[in-house]
Short mmCIF file of N, CA and C in Angstrom, two decimals:
data_model
loop_
_atom_site.label_atom_id
_atom_site.label_comp_id
_atom_site.label_asym_id
_atom_site.label_seq_id
_atom_site.Cartn_x
_atom_site.Cartn_y
_atom_site.Cartn_z
N MET Z 635 -184.58 -108.11 61.31
CA MET Z 635 -184.07 -106.79 60.98
C MET Z 635 -182.57 -106.89 60.77
N ARG Z 636 -182.10 -106.41 59.67
CA ARG Z 636 -180.67 -106.47 59.39
C ARG Z 636 -180.05 -105.09 59.57
N LEU Z 637 -178.86 -105.10 60.16
CA LEU Z 637 -178.15 -103.84 60.33
C LEU Z 637 -177.41 -103.55 59.03
N SER Z 638 -177.58 -102.40 58.49
CA SER Z 638 -177.00 -102.07 57.20
C SER Z 638 -175.51 -101.76 57.33
N ARG Z 639 -174.85 -101.73 56.20
CA ARG Z 639 -173.42 -101.42 56.16
C ARG Z 639 -173.17 -100.02 56.72
N LEU Z 640 -174.07 -99.09 56.44
CA LEU Z 640 -173.93 -97.74 56.96
C LEU Z 640 -174.02 -97.75 58.49
N SER Z 641 -174.94 -98.54 59.03
CA SER Z 641 -175.04 -98.65 60.49
C SER Z 641 -173.76 -99.21 61.07
N LEU Z 642 -173.17 -100.18 60.37
CA LEU Z 642 -171.92 -100.77 60.82
C LEU Z 642 -170.81 -99.72 60.83
N ILE Z 643 -170.70 -98.96 59.77
CA ILE Z 643 -169.66 -97.94 59.69
C ILE Z 643 -169.88 -96.87 60.76
N ILE Z 644 -171.12 -96.48 60.97
CA ILE Z 644 -171.42 -95.48 62.01
C ILE Z 644 -171.08 -96.04 63.38
N ALA Z 645 -171.45 -97.28 63.64
CA ALA Z 645 -171.16 -97.89 64.94
C ALA Z 645 -169.66 -98.01 65.16
N ILE Z 646 -168.93 -98.40 64.13
CA ILE Z 646 -167.47 -98.49 64.25
C ILE Z 646 -166.89 -97.12 64.52
N SER Z 647 -167.34 -96.12 63.78
CA SER Z 647 -166.81 -94.76 63.97
C SER Z 647 -167.07 -94.25 65.38
N VAL Z 648 -168.30 -94.44 65.86
CA VAL Z 648 -168.62 -93.99 67.22
C VAL Z 648 -167.79 -94.73 68.24
N GLY Z 649 -167.66 -96.03 68.06
CA GLY Z 649 -166.89 -96.84 69.00
C GLY Z 649 -165.43 -96.46 69.01
N LEU Z 650 -164.88 -96.19 67.84
CA LEU Z 650 -163.47 -95.85 67.78
C LEU Z 650 -163.22 -94.44 68.31
N THR Z 651 -164.17 -93.57 68.11
CA THR Z 651 -164.04 -92.23 68.66
C THR Z 651 -164.07 -92.29 70.18
N ALA Z 652 -164.77 -93.28 70.71
CA ALA Z 652 -164.88 -93.43 72.17
C ALA Z 652 -163.68 -94.10 72.80
N CYS Z 653 -162.74 -94.58 72.00
CA CYS Z 653 -161.55 -95.21 72.58
C CYS Z 653 -160.89 -94.23 73.55
N SER Z 654 -160.56 -94.75 74.70
CA SER Z 654 -160.16 -93.87 75.79
C SER Z 654 -158.77 -93.25 75.66
N SER Z 655 -157.81 -93.97 75.15
CA SER Z 655 -156.46 -93.40 75.14
C SER Z 655 -155.63 -94.02 74.04
N LEU Z 656 -154.58 -93.34 73.70
CA LEU Z 656 -153.62 -93.85 72.76
C LEU Z 656 -152.33 -94.18 73.51
N SER Z 657 -151.65 -95.18 73.02
CA SER Z 657 -150.39 -95.56 73.66
C SER Z 657 -149.34 -94.49 73.37
N ASP Z 658 -148.70 -93.99 74.43
CA ASP Z 658 -147.66 -92.99 74.25
C ASP Z 658 -146.26 -93.56 74.46
N SER Z 659 -146.16 -94.87 74.57
CA SER Z 659 -144.84 -95.45 74.78
C SER Z 659 -144.22 -95.85 73.45
N ILE Z 660 -142.94 -95.92 73.41
CA ILE Z 660 -142.23 -96.35 72.22
C ILE Z 660 -142.03 -97.85 72.34
N ILE Z 661 -142.50 -98.57 71.33
CA ILE Z 661 -142.48 -100.02 71.38
C ILE Z 661 -141.90 -100.54 70.08
N GLY Z 662 -141.07 -101.57 70.14
CA GLY Z 662 -140.49 -102.16 68.94
C GLY Z 662 -141.42 -103.20 68.34
N SER Z 663 -141.43 -103.30 67.04
CA SER Z 663 -142.23 -104.33 66.37
C SER Z 663 -141.33 -105.49 65.99
N GLU Z 664 -141.93 -106.52 65.39
CA GLU Z 664 -141.18 -107.71 65.02
C GLU Z 664 -140.08 -107.41 64.03
N SER Z 665 -140.23 -106.38 63.22
CA SER Z 665 -139.23 -106.08 62.21
C SER Z 665 -138.15 -105.14 62.75
N SER Z 666 -138.07 -104.98 64.05
CA SER Z 666 -137.08 -104.16 64.73
C SER Z 666 -137.27 -102.67 64.49
N ASP Z 667 -138.36 -102.28 63.84
CA ASP Z 667 -138.65 -100.86 63.68
C ASP Z 667 -139.16 -100.32 65.00
N ILE Z 668 -138.76 -99.11 65.30
CA ILE Z 668 -139.28 -98.44 66.49
C ILE Z 668 -140.42 -97.54 66.03
N ILE Z 669 -141.54 -97.67 66.70
CA ILE Z 669 -142.68 -96.82 66.37
C ILE Z 669 -142.75 -95.76 67.45
N ALA Z 670 -142.49 -94.53 67.06
CA ALA Z 670 -142.51 -93.40 67.98
C ALA Z 670 -143.95 -93.04 68.32
N PRO Z 671 -144.16 -92.37 69.47
CA PRO Z 671 -145.52 -91.98 69.86
C PRO Z 671 -146.27 -91.21 68.77
N ALA Z 672 -145.59 -90.29 68.11
CA ALA Z 672 -146.25 -89.51 67.06
C ALA Z 672 -146.68 -90.42 65.91
N GLN Z 673 -145.84 -91.40 65.58
CA GLN Z 673 -146.19 -92.32 64.51
C GLN Z 673 -147.36 -93.22 64.94
N THR Z 674 -147.38 -93.61 66.21
CA THR Z 674 -148.49 -94.42 66.73
C THR Z 674 -149.79 -93.64 66.60
N LYS Z 675 -149.78 -92.39 67.00
CA LYS Z 675 -150.99 -91.56 66.87
C LYS Z 675 -151.39 -91.42 65.41
N SER Z 676 -150.41 -91.28 64.53
CA SER Z 676 -150.69 -91.17 63.11
C SER Z 676 -151.31 -92.46 62.57
N LEU Z 677 -150.82 -93.60 63.04
CA LEU Z 677 -151.39 -94.88 62.60
C LEU Z 677 -152.83 -95.04 63.08
N TYR Z 678 -153.10 -94.60 64.32
CA TYR Z 678 -154.48 -94.64 64.81
C TYR Z 678 -155.37 -93.77 63.93
N SER Z 679 -154.92 -92.57 63.61
CA SER Z 679 -155.71 -91.67 62.76
C SER Z 679 -155.92 -92.27 61.38
N THR Z 680 -154.88 -92.85 60.83
CA THR Z 680 -154.98 -93.46 59.51
C THR Z 680 -156.00 -94.59 59.51
N ALA Z 681 -155.92 -95.45 60.51
CA ALA Z 681 -156.85 -96.59 60.59
C ALA Z 681 -158.29 -96.11 60.75
N ILE Z 682 -158.51 -95.16 61.64
CA ILE Z 682 -159.86 -94.65 61.89
C ILE Z 682 -160.42 -93.96 60.64
N ASN Z 683 -159.61 -93.13 60.00
CA ASN Z 683 -160.08 -92.44 58.79
C ASN Z 683 -160.36 -93.43 57.66
N ALA Z 684 -159.53 -94.47 57.54
CA ALA Z 684 -159.76 -95.48 56.51
C ALA Z 684 -161.07 -96.22 56.78
N LEU Z 685 -161.35 -96.52 58.03
CA LEU Z 685 -162.62 -97.17 58.37
C LEU Z 685 -163.80 -96.26 58.04
N ARG Z 686 -163.66 -95.00 58.37
CA ARG Z 686 -164.76 -94.05 58.10
C ARG Z 686 -165.06 -93.92 56.62
N THR Z 687 -164.02 -94.05 55.79
CA THR Z 687 -164.21 -93.91 54.34
C THR Z 687 -164.46 -95.25 53.67
N GLY Z 688 -164.48 -96.33 54.44
CA GLY Z 688 -164.77 -97.65 53.88
C GLY Z 688 -163.59 -98.33 53.23
N ASN Z 689 -162.37 -97.90 53.53
CA ASN Z 689 -161.16 -98.49 52.95
C ASN Z 689 -160.60 -99.55 53.90
N ALA Z 690 -161.12 -100.77 53.79
CA ALA Z 690 -160.73 -101.85 54.70
C ALA Z 690 -159.25 -102.19 54.61
N SER Z 691 -158.70 -102.16 53.42
CA SER Z 691 -157.29 -102.52 53.23
C SER Z 691 -156.35 -101.54 53.93
N ALA Z 692 -156.58 -100.25 53.76
CA ALA Z 692 -155.73 -99.25 54.41
C ALA Z 692 -155.88 -99.31 55.93
N ALA Z 693 -157.11 -99.53 56.39
CA ALA Z 693 -157.34 -99.65 57.83
C ALA Z 693 -156.62 -100.86 58.38
N ARG Z 694 -156.68 -101.98 57.66
CA ARG Z 694 -156.03 -103.20 58.11
C ARG Z 694 -154.51 -103.02 58.18
N ASP Z 695 -153.93 -102.37 57.17
CA ASP Z 695 -152.48 -102.15 57.17
C ASP Z 695 -152.04 -101.34 58.39
N ALA Z 696 -152.73 -100.25 58.67
CA ALA Z 696 -152.37 -99.41 59.81
C ALA Z 696 -152.61 -100.15 61.13
N ALA Z 697 -153.73 -100.84 61.22
CA ALA Z 697 -154.06 -101.55 62.47
C ALA Z 697 -153.11 -102.71 62.73
N GLN Z 698 -152.68 -103.39 61.69
CA GLN Z 698 -151.71 -104.48 61.88
C GLN Z 698 -150.41 -103.94 62.45
N ARG Z 699 -149.97 -102.80 61.98
CA ARG Z 699 -148.75 -102.19 62.53
C ARG Z 699 -148.94 -101.81 63.99
N LEU Z 700 -150.13 -101.33 64.33
CA LEU Z 700 -150.41 -100.98 65.72
C LEU Z 700 -150.40 -102.21 66.62
N VAL Z 701 -150.98 -103.31 66.15
CA VAL Z 701 -150.98 -104.54 66.94
C VAL Z 701 -149.56 -105.07 67.10
N LEU Z 702 -148.76 -104.99 66.05
CA LEU Z 702 -147.36 -105.41 66.17
C LEU Z 702 -146.60 -104.54 67.15
N ALA Z 703 -146.92 -103.26 67.17
CA ALA Z 703 -146.23 -102.33 68.07
C ALA Z 703 -146.63 -102.55 69.52
N ASP Z 704 -147.90 -102.88 69.75
CA ASP Z 704 -148.39 -103.09 71.11
C ASP Z 704 -149.45 -104.20 71.09
N PRO Z 705 -149.00 -105.45 71.21
CA PRO Z 705 -149.94 -106.58 71.12
C PRO Z 705 -150.98 -106.62 72.23
N ARG Z 706 -150.82 -105.84 73.29
CA ARG Z 706 -151.78 -105.84 74.39
C ARG Z 706 -152.75 -104.65 74.33
N SER Z 707 -152.72 -103.90 73.25
CA SER Z 707 -153.59 -102.74 73.10
C SER Z 707 -154.97 -103.17 72.63
N HIS Z 708 -155.97 -102.97 73.48
CA HIS Z 708 -157.33 -103.33 73.07
C HIS Z 708 -157.81 -102.45 71.93
N GLU Z 709 -157.36 -101.19 71.87
CA GLU Z 709 -157.77 -100.31 70.78
C GLU Z 709 -157.22 -100.81 69.44
N ALA Z 710 -155.96 -101.25 69.43
CA ALA Z 710 -155.36 -101.74 68.19
C ALA Z 710 -156.08 -102.99 67.70
N HIS Z 711 -156.41 -103.90 68.61
CA HIS Z 711 -157.15 -105.10 68.23
C HIS Z 711 -158.55 -104.75 67.73
N LEU Z 712 -159.19 -103.77 68.36
CA LEU Z 712 -160.51 -103.33 67.92
C LEU Z 712 -160.46 -102.78 66.50
N LEU Z 713 -159.45 -101.96 66.22
CA LEU Z 713 -159.30 -101.40 64.87
C LEU Z 713 -159.04 -102.49 63.84
N LEU Z 714 -158.16 -103.43 64.19
CA LEU Z 714 -157.85 -104.51 63.25
C LEU Z 714 -159.09 -105.35 62.99
N ALA Z 715 -159.82 -105.67 64.03
CA ALA Z 715 -161.05 -106.45 63.86
C ALA Z 715 -162.06 -105.69 63.00
N ALA Z 716 -162.20 -104.40 63.25
CA ALA Z 716 -163.14 -103.59 62.47
C ALA Z 716 -162.76 -103.56 60.99
N SER Z 717 -161.46 -103.53 60.71
CA SER Z 717 -161.03 -103.54 59.31
C SER Z 717 -161.38 -104.86 58.64
N HIS Z 718 -161.26 -105.96 59.38
CA HIS Z 718 -161.67 -107.25 58.83
C HIS Z 718 -163.18 -107.29 58.61
N GLN Z 719 -163.93 -106.77 59.56
CA GLN Z 719 -165.39 -106.78 59.44
C GLN Z 719 -165.84 -105.96 58.25
N LEU Z 720 -165.19 -104.86 58.01
CA LEU Z 720 -165.57 -104.00 56.90
C LEU Z 720 -165.38 -104.71 55.56
N ALA Z 721 -164.39 -105.61 55.49
CA ALA Z 721 -164.18 -106.38 54.26
C ALA Z 721 -165.40 -107.24 53.95
N GLY Z 722 -166.02 -107.80 55.00
CA GLY Z 722 -167.31 -108.44 54.86
C GLY Z 722 -167.37 -109.88 54.38
N ASP Z 723 -166.28 -110.46 53.89
CA ASP Z 723 -166.35 -111.84 53.44
C ASP Z 723 -166.29 -112.79 54.65
N PRO Z 724 -166.75 -114.03 54.51
CA PRO Z 724 -166.83 -114.93 55.67
C PRO Z 724 -165.52 -115.12 56.44
N THR Z 725 -164.41 -115.27 55.74
CA THR Z 725 -163.13 -115.44 56.42
C THR Z 725 -162.76 -114.18 57.19
N SER Z 726 -163.00 -113.03 56.59
CA SER Z 726 -162.71 -111.77 57.28
C SER Z 726 -163.61 -111.60 58.49
N LEU Z 727 -164.85 -112.02 58.40
CA LEU Z 727 -165.76 -111.91 59.55
C LEU Z 727 -165.30 -112.80 60.69
N ASP Z 728 -164.78 -113.99 60.37
CA ASP Z 728 -164.22 -114.86 61.41
C ASP Z 728 -163.03 -114.17 62.09
N SER Z 729 -162.17 -113.55 61.28
CA SER Z 729 -161.02 -112.83 61.83
C SER Z 729 -161.48 -111.65 62.69
N ALA Z 730 -162.53 -110.99 62.25
CA ALA Z 730 -163.07 -109.85 63.01
C ALA Z 730 -163.54 -110.31 64.39
N ILE Z 731 -164.30 -111.38 64.43
CA ILE Z 731 -164.81 -111.88 65.71
C ILE Z 731 -163.65 -112.27 66.62
N SER Z 732 -162.64 -112.91 66.08
CA SER Z 732 -161.46 -113.26 66.88
C SER Z 732 -160.76 -112.01 67.40
N GLY Z 733 -160.68 -110.99 66.55
CA GLY Z 733 -160.06 -109.74 66.97
C GLY Z 733 -160.84 -109.03 68.07
N TYR Z 734 -162.16 -109.07 67.97
CA TYR Z 734 -162.98 -108.46 69.02
C TYR Z 734 -162.82 -109.21 70.33
N LYS Z 735 -162.70 -110.52 70.24
CA LYS Z 735 -162.45 -111.31 71.46
C LYS Z 735 -161.10 -110.94 72.07
N ALA Z 736 -160.09 -110.72 71.23
CA ALA Z 736 -158.77 -110.31 71.74
C ALA Z 736 -158.86 -108.94 72.39
N SER Z 737 -159.58 -108.03 71.77
CA SER Z 737 -159.76 -106.69 72.34
C SER Z 737 -160.43 -106.79 73.71
N LYS Z 738 -161.44 -107.62 73.79
CA LYS Z 738 -162.18 -107.82 75.04
C LYS Z 738 -161.28 -108.44 76.12
N GLN Z 739 -160.35 -109.29 75.70
CA GLN Z 739 -159.42 -109.92 76.63
C GLN Z 739 -158.53 -108.88 77.33
N PHE Z 740 -158.16 -107.83 76.60
CA PHE Z 740 -157.28 -106.81 77.16
C PHE Z 740 -158.03 -105.68 77.83
N SER Z 741 -159.35 -105.62 77.64
CA SER Z 741 -160.19 -104.63 78.30
C SER Z 741 -161.59 -105.21 78.46
N ALA Z 742 -161.81 -105.84 79.59
CA ALA Z 742 -163.06 -106.57 79.82
C ALA Z 742 -164.30 -105.67 79.74
N SER Z 743 -164.14 -104.38 80.01
CA SER Z 743 -165.28 -103.47 79.98
C SER Z 743 -165.49 -102.85 78.60
N ASN Z 744 -164.81 -103.34 77.59
CA ASN Z 744 -164.89 -102.81 76.24
C ASN Z 744 -166.22 -103.20 75.59
N THR Z 745 -167.21 -102.36 75.74
CA THR Z 745 -168.54 -102.60 75.20
C THR Z 745 -168.53 -102.70 73.68
N TRP Z 746 -167.72 -101.87 73.04
CA TRP Z 746 -167.73 -101.83 71.58
C TRP Z 746 -167.23 -103.12 70.97
N ALA Z 747 -166.32 -103.81 71.61
CA ALA Z 747 -165.86 -105.10 71.08
C ALA Z 747 -167.03 -106.08 71.04
N SER Z 748 -167.83 -106.10 72.09
CA SER Z 748 -168.99 -107.00 72.12
C SER Z 748 -170.05 -106.59 71.10
N LEU Z 749 -170.31 -105.29 71.00
CA LEU Z 749 -171.30 -104.80 70.03
C LEU Z 749 -170.92 -105.17 68.60
N LEU Z 750 -169.68 -104.91 68.26
CA LEU Z 750 -169.25 -105.16 66.89
C LEU Z 750 -169.13 -106.65 66.60
N ALA Z 751 -168.75 -107.44 67.61
CA ALA Z 751 -168.73 -108.90 67.43
C ALA Z 751 -170.16 -109.41 67.20
N GLY Z 752 -171.12 -108.82 67.89
CA GLY Z 752 -172.51 -109.18 67.66
C GLY Z 752 -172.95 -108.85 66.24
N MET Z 753 -172.55 -107.69 65.75
CA MET Z 753 -172.89 -107.31 64.38
C MET Z 753 -172.23 -108.25 63.38
N ALA Z 754 -170.97 -108.62 63.64
CA ALA Z 754 -170.28 -109.56 62.74
C ALA Z 754 -170.96 -110.92 62.76
N SER Z 755 -171.44 -111.33 63.93
CA SER Z 755 -172.16 -112.61 64.02
C SER Z 755 -173.46 -112.56 63.22
N LEU Z 756 -174.14 -111.41 63.25
CA LEU Z 756 -175.35 -111.26 62.43
C LEU Z 756 -175.01 -111.34 60.95
N GLN Z 757 -173.90 -110.71 60.56
CA GLN Z 757 -173.47 -110.78 59.17
C GLN Z 757 -173.16 -112.23 58.76
N ARG Z 758 -172.67 -113.02 59.71
CA ARG Z 758 -172.35 -114.44 59.45
C ARG Z 758 -173.60 -115.31 59.54
N LYS Z 759 -174.74 -114.69 59.83
CA LYS Z 759 -176.02 -115.40 59.98
C LYS Z 759 -175.93 -116.41 61.14
N GLU Z 760 -175.35 -115.94 62.25
CA GLU Z 760 -175.23 -116.73 63.47
C GLU Z 760 -175.91 -115.97 64.60
N PRO Z 761 -177.26 -115.96 64.61
CA PRO Z 761 -177.98 -115.13 65.56
C PRO Z 761 -177.76 -115.50 67.03
N GLN Z 762 -177.57 -116.80 67.33
CA GLN Z 762 -177.37 -117.16 68.74
C GLN Z 762 -176.06 -116.59 69.28
N LYS Z 763 -175.01 -116.64 68.47
CA LYS Z 763 -173.74 -116.04 68.89
C LYS Z 763 -173.91 -114.52 69.04
N ALA Z 764 -174.66 -113.92 68.13
CA ALA Z 764 -174.92 -112.49 68.20
C ALA Z 764 -175.65 -112.13 69.49
N VAL Z 765 -176.64 -112.93 69.85
CA VAL Z 765 -177.37 -112.70 71.11
C VAL Z 765 -176.40 -112.68 72.28
N ASP Z 766 -175.48 -113.63 72.30
CA ASP Z 766 -174.50 -113.70 73.40
C ASP Z 766 -173.63 -112.44 73.46
N PHE Z 767 -173.16 -111.99 72.30
CA PHE Z 767 -172.32 -110.79 72.27
C PHE Z 767 -173.10 -109.54 72.69
N PHE Z 768 -174.32 -109.40 72.18
CA PHE Z 768 -175.13 -108.24 72.54
C PHE Z 768 -175.49 -108.25 74.02
N ALA Z 769 -175.79 -109.44 74.55
CA ALA Z 769 -176.10 -109.55 75.98
C ALA Z 769 -174.88 -109.15 76.81
N ASP Z 770 -173.70 -109.54 76.36
CA ASP Z 770 -172.47 -109.16 77.06
C ASP Z 770 -172.30 -107.63 77.04
N ALA Z 771 -172.60 -107.02 75.91
CA ALA Z 771 -172.51 -105.56 75.80
C ALA Z 771 -173.50 -104.88 76.73
N ILE Z 772 -174.70 -105.42 76.83
CA ILE Z 772 -175.71 -104.85 77.72
C ILE Z 772 -175.28 -104.98 79.17
N MET Z 773 -174.71 -106.12 79.53
CA MET Z 773 -174.24 -106.31 80.91
C MET Z 773 -173.11 -105.33 81.24
N ALA Z 774 -172.26 -105.07 80.27
CA ALA Z 774 -171.14 -104.15 80.50
C ALA Z 774 -171.60 -102.70 80.56
N ASP Z 775 -172.58 -102.34 79.74
CA ASP Z 775 -173.07 -100.96 79.71
C ASP Z 775 -174.55 -100.94 79.32
N PRO Z 776 -175.44 -100.98 80.31
CA PRO Z 776 -176.87 -101.02 80.01
C PRO Z 776 -177.42 -99.75 79.36
N ASP Z 777 -176.60 -98.71 79.25
CA ASP Z 777 -177.04 -97.45 78.65
C ASP Z 777 -176.71 -97.37 77.16
N GLN Z 778 -176.36 -98.48 76.54
CA GLN Z 778 -176.05 -98.51 75.11
C GLN Z 778 -177.28 -98.97 74.33
N PRO Z 779 -178.05 -98.05 73.76
CA PRO Z 779 -179.27 -98.46 73.04
C PRO Z 779 -178.98 -99.34 71.84
N ILE Z 780 -177.82 -99.19 71.21
CA ILE Z 780 -177.52 -100.01 70.04
C ILE Z 780 -177.38 -101.48 70.43
N ALA Z 781 -176.99 -101.76 71.67
CA ALA Z 781 -176.90 -103.14 72.14
C ALA Z 781 -178.29 -103.77 72.20
N PHE Z 782 -179.27 -103.01 72.67
CA PHE Z 782 -180.64 -103.51 72.70
C PHE Z 782 -181.20 -103.70 71.30
N GLU Z 783 -180.86 -102.78 70.40
CA GLU Z 783 -181.30 -102.90 69.01
C GLU Z 783 -180.70 -104.16 68.38
N GLY Z 784 -179.41 -104.39 68.64
CA GLY Z 784 -178.76 -105.58 68.11
C GLY Z 784 -179.35 -106.85 68.69
N LEU Z 785 -179.65 -106.83 69.98
CA LEU Z 785 -180.26 -107.99 70.62
C LEU Z 785 -181.63 -108.29 69.99
N ALA Z 786 -182.40 -107.24 69.75
CA ALA Z 786 -183.70 -107.43 69.11
C ALA Z 786 -183.56 -107.97 67.69
N ALA Z 787 -182.56 -107.49 66.97
CA ALA Z 787 -182.35 -107.96 65.60
C ALA Z 787 -181.92 -109.43 65.58
N ALA Z 788 -181.18 -109.84 66.59
CA ALA Z 788 -180.69 -111.22 66.63
C ALA Z 788 -181.73 -112.21 67.14
N ALA Z 789 -182.69 -111.71 67.89
CA ALA Z 789 -183.68 -112.62 68.51
C ALA Z 789 -184.69 -113.15 67.52
#
């Protein structure tokens, strides 16, 4: 069973909507620009809306700025990874999986990072890796039916 692109977009949208908080601190990026809290919120909105409309490039641009502003933000890494996954080519899928792992590093209970990494692994035709990611998602939150669906698809 393959998860369709629409399922991926829906899963990303639900996961991003579930992100718990936005960073309200002012943080400098590598280019010495200061990103104010209002601009940070605007970048989150831009990235999420671009993902919802299927615009991987716009989502990636906004998410990259968020990661530069706060490299320890699991939400920013999740958005950046999702933008790579939406692009769908093999190199982008590798970047997506790496980004989901980074997101998981900063928030171990981040179920959506594991779910989406599992979906990216299925897109890469790597079912064993997908099984591992989906199992991790189930262990983190056994009430996520999409994790069981993904595990069944990968098995």
